[in-house]
């Protein structure tokens, strides 16, 4: 198994009507052994910007800490929050700095930009941005996630329907992967509120 | 290289005189060997692919009433789950069971081969083969294929004239008699639960619940185990399948989701 599959992870972000959803699994493992079933992979950068990091857990934690630091500096200097597009550029630059000794992570960035337009993107471990209009996936279950999202996605879904779609696609995909799952964490973000829900999944 | 071909020989008689032309047709069937220079090495990649496998959890134990056998039902290829409904408890004959861990094809084939041999023994000796005998037959076959990349980690459980019998047999040719075994990547977790809850005098229901719990706990911790926990019981009248529970549902039965205590509740404020 490769280094990206050492801890196991699954992440997906999907766009709806003036809202977005970002979901992750809750398993932290060491190859086949499960260590924890409440691991946080998605973190809030600010009220309208969320970052999910898949891949090696130690790199995910360190990278998250560096990014929060950079964002706080930005807040002090600019006296405002970062736009999602700007943040994506920041993550990409930080990842490419380590081009010849990379962080073994694949970030998924989801946020609400100007005029509450949802923005999602993912990157490979050295910062190649992949912008998408519908959904992005990352992690050990990414291939199943692509298939499930492709078939279940519809444009302009309302927050409730978006939550259902993301949850069903997510649970179906992680059930086909040994290294991710053990529950799910879904954030649905609209201009007015953030709803965090925990999914009841198969614990095997 | 002399390969063990008993059990696969045809009923056709071999004639006394050896004629090169006739030998081709009347010789006993055997496996064809590939014509390579490096017979052991060319399979190395295939062996390495199979070796880390044994991604499964199976267990069996003897108790007062007989033998309890249980297994999960997941087949995994590296990280990908290829099936959640694999039959890992193989019915060799109405009073003997074998468990599957390792290569599915290897286990299925050699267990069926063992069943054939057991039946031949019955017909030749007018009595059932003992569990000791059956496990020895299998162990000897696997020993003769040692180093050729078979991956078999099996337990032979049955009831014969001497009572309940349980043997562990693996592809290295090892054969162990015992009261409790667990095989597979999930076995450390299953052993933890099994060793803690085991008593010799348990009823059939208690033993079944212990086996089910042990498999469930292994599926929770081990990524390569999951699906359905099957539990079989082998008694004086042969084996019987007791249950097949989906471990996803078992989790919420053992650890139901409790409504969490409300820390802060928003209340309507009346007036201004």
Coordinates of C-alpha atoms in Angstrom, one line a residue:
Chain A
X1 CA 0.0 0.0 0.0
X2 CA 1.2 3.5 -0.8
X3 CA 1.9 6.3 1.6
X4 CA -1.3 8.0 0.6
X5 CA -3.2 4.9 1.8
X6 CA -1.4 4.6 5.1
X7 CA -4.1 6.3 7.2
X8 CA -7.1 6.0 4.8
X9 CA -9.5 8.8 4.1
X10 CA -12.4 9.9 2.0
X11 CA -13.5 13.4 1.1
X12 CA -16.1 14.9 -1.2
X13 CA -17.4 18.5 -1.8
X14 CA -20.5 19.3 -3.8
X15 CA -22.1 22.4 -5.1
X16 CA -25.7 23.3 -4.7
X17 CA -27.9 26.4 -5.2
X18 CA -26.0 29.2 -3.3
X19 CA -24.7 26.5 -0.9
X20 CA -22.2 23.8 -0.8
X21 CA -21.6 20.5 1.2
X22 CA -18.3 19.0 2.2
X23 CA -18.1 15.5 3.7
X24 CA -15.4 13.3 5.1
X25 CA -15.1 9.9 6.8
X26 CA -14.2 9.5 10.4
X27 CA -11.7 6.7 10.4
X28 CA -8.0 7.0 11.4
X29 CA -6.1 3.8 10.8
X30 CA -2.6 2.4 10.5
X31 CA -2.9 0.4 7.4
X32 CA -5.6 -2.2 8.1
X33 CA -5.9 -1.5 11.9
X34 CA -8.5 1.1 12.9
X35 CA -7.2 3.4 15.6
X36 CA -9.9 6.0 15.9
X37 CA -13.5 6.5 14.7
X38 CA -13.8 10.2 15.4
X39 CA -11.0 11.8 13.4
X40 CA -11.6 15.3 12.1
X41 CA -10.5 15.8 8.5
X42 CA -12.5 19.0 7.7
X43 CA -11.5 22.2 9.4
X44 CA -13.1 25.7 9.3
X45 CA -10.8 28.4 8.0
X46 CA -13.6 31.0 8.4
X47 CA -17.4 31.0 8.5
X48 CA -17.6 30.7 4.7
X49 CA -14.5 28.6 3.9
X50 CA -13.8 25.0 4.8
X51 CA -10.7 22.9 4.1
X52 CA -10.6 19.1 4.0
X53 CA -7.3 17.3 3.9
X54 CA -7.0 13.6 2.8
X55 CA -3.9 11.5 2.8
X56 CA -1.3 11.1 5.5
X57 CA -2.8 12.3 8.7
X58 CA 0.3 13.9 10.2
X59 CA 0.9 15.9 7.0
X60 CA -2.8 16.9 7.0
X61 CA -2.5 18.2 10.6
X62 CA 0.8 20.1 10.0
X63 CA -0.5 21.6 6.7
X64 CA -3.7 22.7 8.3
X65 CA -1.7 24.5 11.1
X66 CA 0.5 26.3 8.6
X67 CA -2.6 27.4 6.6
X68 CA -4.4 28.7 9.6
X69 CA -1.3 30.7 10.5
X70 CA -1.1 32.2 7.1
X71 CA -4.8 33.0 7.1
X72 CA -4.6 34.7 10.5
X73 CA -1.7 36.9 9.2
X74 CA -3.8 37.8 6.2
X75 CA -6.7 38.7 8.5
X76 CA -4.4 41.0 10.5
X77 CA -3.0 42.7 7.4
X78 CA -6.1 43.0 5.3
X79 CA -8.7 43.2 8.1
X80 CA -11.0 40.8 6.3
X81 CA -11.4 37.1 5.5
X82 CA -9.7 35.5 2.5
X83 CA -11.8 34.7 -0.5
X84 CA -11.9 31.0 -1.4
X85 CA -10.1 31.6 -4.7
X86 CA -7.3 33.4 -3.0
X87 CA -7.1 30.6 -0.4
X88 CA -6.9 28.0 -3.1
X89 CA -3.9 29.9 -4.6
X90 CA -2.3 30.0 -1.2
X91 CA -2.6 26.3 -0.6
X92 CA -1.3 25.6 -4.1
X93 CA 1.8 27.8 -3.5
X94 CA 2.5 26.2 -0.1
X95 CA 2.3 22.7 -1.6
X96 CA 4.6 23.5 -4.5
X97 CA 7.2 25.0 -2.1
X98 CA 7.7 21.4 -1.1
X99 CA 7.9 20.1 -4.7
X100 CA 10.8 17.8 -4.0
X101 CA 9.7 16.6 -0.6
X102 CA 6.0 17.0 -0.7
X103 CA 3.2 16.9 1.9
X104 CA 1.4 13.6 1.2
X105 CA -2.0 15.2 1.3
X106 CA -4.8 16.0 -1.2
X107 CA -6.7 19.1 -0.1
X108 CA -10.4 19.8 -0.9
X109 CA -11.4 23.4 -0.5
X110 CA -15.0 24.5 -0.4
X111 CA -16.2 28.1 0.2
X112 CA -18.7 30.8 -0.6
X113 CA -17.2 33.5 -2.7
X114 CA -18.5 36.9 -3.8
X115 CA -22.3 37.2 -4.1
X116 CA -22.6 33.8 -2.2
X117 CA -21.4 31.9 -5.2
X118 CA -20.1 28.5 -4.1
X119 CA -16.5 27.6 -4.9
X120 CA -15.0 24.1 -4.7
X121 CA -11.6 22.8 -5.8
X122 CA -9.2 20.0 -5.1
X123 CA -5.5 19.6 -5.6
X124 CA -2.9 16.9 -5.9
X125 CA -0.1 16.7 -3.4
X126 CA 2.1 19.2 -5.2
X127 CA -0.5 21.9 -5.8
X128 CA -2.1 21.3 -9.1
X129 CA -5.5 22.9 -8.8
X130 CA -8.6 21.2 -10.2
X131 CA -11.6 23.6 -10.2
X132 CA -15.0 22.0 -10.7
X133 CA -18.5 23.3 -11.1
X134 CA -20.2 20.2 -9.6
X135 CA -18.2 18.1 -7.2
X136 CA -14.6 17.2 -6.2
X137 CA -13.4 14.1 -4.4
X138 CA -10.2 12.9 -2.7
X139 CA -8.9 10.0 -0.7
X140 CA -8.6 6.2 -0.9
X141 CA -12.2 5.8 -2.0
X142 CA -11.9 8.5 -4.7
X143 CA -12.7 6.2 -7.6
X144 CA -15.9 5.0 -6.1
X145 CA -16.7 8.5 -5.1
X146 CA -16.3 9.8 -8.7
X147 CA -18.8 7.1 -9.9
X148 CA -21.3 7.7 -7.2
X149 CA -21.2 11.5 -7.4
X150 CA -21.4 11.5 -11.2
X151 CA -24.6 9.4 -11.2
X152 CA -26.3 11.2 -8.2
X153 CA -25.4 14.8 -8.9
X154 CA -28.0 17.3 -10.1
X155 CA -27.6 21.0 -10.6
X156 CA -29.0 23.7 -8.3
X157 CA -30.0 21.5 -5.4
X158 CA -31.4 23.0 -2.3
X159 CA -29.4 22.5 1.0
X160 CA -31.6 19.6 2.2
X161 CA -31.5 17.7 -1.1
X162 CA -27.8 18.4 -1.4
X163 CA -27.2 16.9 2.0
X164 CA -29.2 13.7 1.1
X165 CA -27.3 13.4 -2.2
X166 CA -23.8 13.9 -0.7
X167 CA -24.6 11.5 2.2
X168 CA -25.9 8.7 0.0
X169 CA -23.1 9.0 -2.5
X170 CA -20.5 9.1 0.3
X171 CA -21.8 6.2 2.3
X172 CA -22.2 4.0 -0.8
X173 CA -18.6 4.7 -1.8
X174 CA -16.9 4.2 1.5
X175 CA -18.7 0.9 1.9
X176 CA -16.6 -0.3 -1.0
X177 CA -13.3 0.7 0.6
X178 CA -11.5 -1.1 3.5
X179 CA -9.6 2.0 4.6
X180 CA -12.2 4.6 5.0
X181 CA -15.6 5.0 6.5
X182 CA -16.7 4.2 10.1
X183 CA -19.2 7.0 10.0
X184 CA -19.3 10.3 8.2
X185 CA -19.1 14.1 8.9
X186 CA -21.1 16.4 6.6
X187 CA -21.1 20.2 6.7
X188 CA -23.7 22.0 4.6
X189 CA -23.0 25.7 4.3
X190 CA -25.4 28.4 3.1
X191 CA -24.9 32.2 3.3
X192 CA -26.8 32.3 6.6
X193 CA -25.8 29.1 8.5
X194 CA -23.5 26.1 8.8
X195 CA -25.1 22.8 9.5
X196 CA -22.8 20.1 10.8
X197 CA -24.2 16.5 10.8
X198 CA -22.7 13.1 11.7
X199 CA -23.7 10.2 9.4
X200 CA -24.5 6.8 10.8
X201 CA -22.6 4.4 8.6
X202 CA -21.3 0.8 8.6
X203 CA -18.7 0.3 11.2
X204 CA -16.8 -2.4 9.4
Chain B
X1 CA 8.6 -33.6 -9.3
X2 CA 6.2 -36.0 -7.7
X3 CA 2.9 -34.2 -7.0
X4 CA 0.2 -35.7 -4.9
X5 CA -2.6 -36.7 -7.2
X6 CA -4.6 -39.1 -5.0
X7 CA -8.3 -38.3 -5.1
X8 CA -7.9 -37.2 -8.8
X9 CA -7.0 -40.5 -10.3
X10 CA -9.5 -41.9 -12.8
X11 CA -11.1 -45.3 -12.3
X12 CA -9.5 -46.6 -15.5
X13 CA -7.1 -49.5 -14.8
X14 CA -3.5 -49.2 -15.8
X15 CA -2.3 -52.1 -17.9
X16 CA 0.8 -54.1 -16.9
X17 CA 2.9 -53.7 -20.1
X18 CA 4.4 -50.3 -20.7
X19 CA 4.0 -49.2 -24.2
X20 CA 5.1 -45.6 -24.9
X21 CA 2.1 -44.9 -27.2
X22 CA -0.5 -46.4 -24.8
X23 CA 1.0 -44.7 -21.7
X24 CA -0.1 -41.3 -22.9
X25 CA -3.7 -42.3 -22.8
X26 CA -3.9 -44.5 -19.7
X27 CA -1.5 -42.6 -17.4
X28 CA -3.2 -41.0 -14.4
X29 CA -4.1 -37.3 -14.8
X30 CA -1.7 -34.9 -13.2
X31 CA -1.0 -31.2 -13.2
X32 CA 1.1 -29.9 -16.1
X33 CA 4.2 -28.2 -15.0
X34 CA 5.3 -25.0 -16.8
X35 CA 8.5 -25.2 -18.8
X36 CA 10.6 -22.5 -17.2
X37 CA 14.1 -22.1 -16.1
X38 CA 13.3 -20.6 -12.8
X39 CA 10.3 -22.6 -11.6
X40 CA 10.3 -21.1 -8.1
X41 CA 11.1 -17.6 -9.0
X42 CA 8.8 -16.8 -11.8
X43 CA 5.8 -17.0 -9.5
X44 CA 7.4 -14.7 -6.9
X45 CA 5.3 -11.7 -7.9
X46 CA 2.1 -13.8 -7.7
X47 CA 3.2 -15.1 -4.3
X48 CA 3.9 -11.6 -3.0
X49 CA 0.5 -10.4 -4.1
X50 CA -1.2 -13.2 -2.2
X51 CA 1.0 -13.3 0.8
X52 CA -0.1 -10.2 2.7
X53 CA -3.7 -11.1 2.0
X54 CA -5.4 -13.5 4.5
X55 CA -7.5 -10.4 5.0
X56 CA -10.3 -12.0 6.9
X57 CA -11.4 -13.1 10.4
X58 CA -12.3 -16.7 11.1
X59 CA -12.5 -18.4 14.4
X60 CA -13.5 -21.8 16.0
X61 CA -13.6 -23.1 19.4
X62 CA -14.5 -26.3 21.2
X63 CA -16.9 -26.2 24.2
X64 CA -19.0 -28.5 26.2
X65 CA -21.8 -28.9 23.6
X66 CA -19.5 -29.2 20.5
X67 CA -17.6 -26.9 18.2
X68 CA -18.6 -23.3 17.3
X69 CA -17.3 -21.9 14.0
X70 CA -17.7 -18.3 12.8
X71 CA -16.3 -16.1 10.0
X72 CA -16.8 -12.7 8.3
X73 CA -17.6 -12.4 4.6
X74 CA -15.4 -9.7 3.1
X75 CA -13.0 -10.2 0.3
X76 CA -10.5 -7.4 -0.2
X77 CA -7.9 -6.8 -2.9
X78 CA -5.5 -4.3 -1.3
X79 CA -7.7 -1.5 -0.3
X80 CA -10.6 -2.3 -2.6
X81 CA -13.5 -4.4 -1.2
X82 CA -14.3 -6.9 -4.0
X83 CA -17.2 -8.6 -2.2
X84 CA -19.1 -8.4 1.1
X85 CA -20.8 -11.8 0.7
X86 CA -18.2 -14.5 0.4
X87 CA -18.9 -17.9 2.0
X88 CA -15.9 -18.5 4.2
X89 CA -17.2 -21.5 6.0
X90 CA -17.0 -24.5 3.7
X91 CA -19.1 -27.6 4.2
X92 CA -16.8 -30.5 3.6
X93 CA -19.4 -33.1 4.5
X94 CA -22.5 -33.1 6.8
X95 CA -20.4 -33.3 10.0
X96 CA -17.3 -31.4 9.1
X97 CA -16.6 -27.8 8.3
X98 CA -13.6 -25.9 7.0
X99 CA -12.9 -22.2 7.3
X100 CA -11.4 -20.1 4.5
X101 CA -8.5 -17.7 5.0
X102 CA -6.0 -16.7 2.4
X103 CA -6.5 -17.4 -1.3
X104 CA -10.2 -18.1 -2.0
X105 CA -9.5 -20.4 -5.0
X106 CA -6.9 -22.4 -3.0
X107 CA -9.2 -22.9 0.0
X108 CA -12.3 -23.8 -2.1
X109 CA -10.4 -26.3 -4.3
X110 CA -8.5 -28.1 -1.6
X111 CA -11.5 -28.3 0.7
X112 CA -13.5 -29.9 -2.0
X113 CA -10.6 -32.2 -2.7
X114 CA -10.6 -33.1 1.0
X115 CA -14.3 -33.8 0.8
X116 CA -13.7 -36.2 -2.0
X117 CA -10.9 -38.0 -0.2
X118 CA -13.1 -38.3 3.0
X119 CA -15.9 -39.9 1.0
X120 CA -13.4 -42.3 -0.6
X121 CA -12.2 -43.2 2.8
X122 CA -15.8 -43.9 3.9
X123 CA -16.4 -46.1 1.0
X124 CA -13.2 -48.0 1.4
X125 CA -13.4 -48.4 5.2
X126 CA -17.1 -48.5 5.8
X127 CA -16.9 -45.9 8.5
X128 CA -16.6 -42.1 8.6
X129 CA -13.2 -40.5 8.7
X130 CA -12.1 -38.9 11.9
X131 CA -11.3 -35.1 12.1
X132 CA -7.7 -36.1 13.0
X133 CA -7.5 -38.1 9.8
X134 CA -9.1 -35.5 7.6
X135 CA -6.9 -32.7 8.9
X136 CA -3.8 -34.9 8.4
X137 CA -4.8 -35.6 4.8
X138 CA -5.1 -31.9 4.1
X139 CA -1.9 -31.1 5.9
X140 CA 0.0 -33.6 3.9
X141 CA -1.3 -32.3 0.6
X142 CA -0.4 -28.7 1.6
X143 CA 3.1 -29.8 2.7
X144 CA 3.8 -31.4 -0.6
X145 CA 3.0 -28.0 -2.3
X146 CA 5.1 -26.1 0.2
X147 CA 6.9 -23.1 -1.2
X148 CA 4.8 -23.0 -4.4
X149 CA 2.7 -20.1 -3.3
X150 CA -0.5 -21.6 -2.0
X151 CA -2.2 -19.5 0.6
X152 CA -4.4 -21.5 2.9
X153 CA -5.1 -20.8 6.6
X154 CA -7.9 -23.1 7.5
X155 CA -9.4 -24.8 10.5
X156 CA -11.0 -28.2 10.2
X157 CA -13.8 -28.6 12.7
X158 CA -16.0 -31.6 13.1
X159 CA -17.6 -34.2 15.3
X160 CA -16.4 -37.8 15.1
X161 CA -16.5 -40.9 17.3
X162 CA -14.1 -39.4 19.9
X163 CA -16.3 -36.3 20.2
X164 CA -15.6 -32.7 18.9
X165 CA -12.4 -32.1 17.0
X166 CA -10.6 -28.9 15.9
X167 CA -7.4 -28.6 13.9
X168 CA -5.6 -25.6 12.4
X169 CA -3.9 -26.4 9.1
X170 CA -1.9 -23.9 7.0
X171 CA -0.1 -23.6 3.7
X172 CA 3.3 -24.2 5.3
X173 CA 2.2 -27.7 6.2
X174 CA 1.6 -26.8 9.8
X175 CA -1.1 -28.7 11.7
X176 CA -2.1 -28.0 15.3
X177 CA -4.7 -29.5 17.5
X178 CA -6.4 -27.1 19.9
X179 CA -9.5 -25.9 21.7
X180 CA -9.5 -22.3 20.3
X181 CA -8.2 -20.8 17.1
X182 CA -8.6 -17.6 15.1
X183 CA -7.1 -17.1 11.7
X184 CA -6.7 -14.0 9.5
X185 CA -5.8 -10.3 9.7
X186 CA -8.6 -9.7 12.2
X187 CA -7.6 -12.6 14.5
X188 CA -5.8 -10.5 17.2
X189 CA -9.0 -8.6 17.8
X190 CA -11.1 -11.7 17.8
X191 CA -8.8 -13.5 20.2
X192 CA -9.1 -10.6 22.6
X193 CA -12.9 -11.0 22.9
X194 CA -12.8 -14.8 22.6
X195 CA -10.2 -15.4 25.2
X196 CA -11.9 -13.1 27.6
X197 CA -15.4 -14.6 27.3
X198 CA -14.6 -18.2 26.9
X199 CA -15.7 -20.9 29.3
X200 CA -15.8 -24.6 28.6
X201 CA -19.3 -25.0 29.9
X202 CA -21.4 -22.6 27.9
X203 CA -24.7 -23.3 26.3
X204 CA -25.1 -23.2 22.5
X205 CA -26.7 -19.8 22.6
X206 CA -23.9 -18.3 24.8
X207 CA -21.2 -19.8 22.7
X208 CA -22.9 -18.5 19.5
X209 CA -23.2 -15.0 21.0
X210 CA -19.5 -15.1 22.0
X211 CA -18.5 -16.1 18.5
X212 CA -20.7 -13.4 16.9
X213 CA -19.3 -10.7 19.2
X214 CA -15.7 -11.8 18.5
X215 CA -16.2 -11.5 14.8
X216 CA -18.0 -8.2 15.1
X217 CA -15.2 -6.7 17.1
X218 CA -12.7 -7.9 14.6
X219 CA -14.7 -6.3 11.7
X220 CA -14.8 -3.1 13.7
X221 CA -11.1 -2.8 14.1
X222 CA -9.7 -4.6 11.0
X223 CA -10.2 -2.9 7.7
X224 CA -10.0 -6.2 5.8
X225 CA -12.9 -7.9 7.6
X226 CA -16.5 -7.1 7.4
X227 CA -19.8 -7.9 5.8
X228 CA -21.8 -10.6 7.5
X229 CA -20.9 -12.6 10.6
X230 CA -21.8 -16.2 10.0
X231 CA -22.0 -18.6 13.0
X232 CA -22.1 -22.4 12.6
X233 CA -22.5 -25.0 15.3
X234 CA -21.1 -28.6 14.9
X235 CA -22.8 -31.1 17.2
X236 CA -23.2 -34.9 17.4
X237 CA -25.7 -34.8 14.6
X238 CA -23.5 -32.7 12.3
X239 CA -23.3 -29.0 11.5
X240 CA -26.0 -26.4 11.6
X241 CA -25.9 -22.8 10.5
X242 CA -27.1 -20.7 13.4
X243 CA -27.0 -17.1 12.2
X244 CA -25.7 -14.7 9.6
X245 CA -25.9 -11.1 10.9
X246 CA -24.8 -8.0 9.0
X247 CA -22.1 -6.4 11.1
X248 CA -23.3 -2.9 10.2
X249 CA -26.5 -3.7 12.0
X250 CA -24.8 -5.5 14.8
X251 CA -22.8 -2.4 15.7
X252 CA -26.0 -0.4 16.4
X253 CA -27.5 -3.3 18.2
X254 CA -24.5 -3.6 20.6
X255 CA -23.9 0.2 20.8
X256 CA -27.2 1.9 20.1
X257 CA -27.0 5.7 19.4
X258 CA -28.2 7.5 22.5
X259 CA -29.8 10.9 22.2
X260 CA -27.1 13.2 23.6
X261 CA -27.8 15.3 26.6
X262 CA -28.9 18.8 25.6
X263 CA -26.3 21.3 26.9
X264 CA -27.9 24.6 25.8
X265 CA -31.4 24.9 24.5
X266 CA -32.8 27.9 22.7
X267 CA -36.1 29.0 24.1
X268 CA -38.6 31.4 22.8
X269 CA -38.4 34.8 24.6
X270 CA -41.8 36.2 25.3
X271 CA -42.4 39.9 25.4
X272 CA -39.7 42.4 24.6

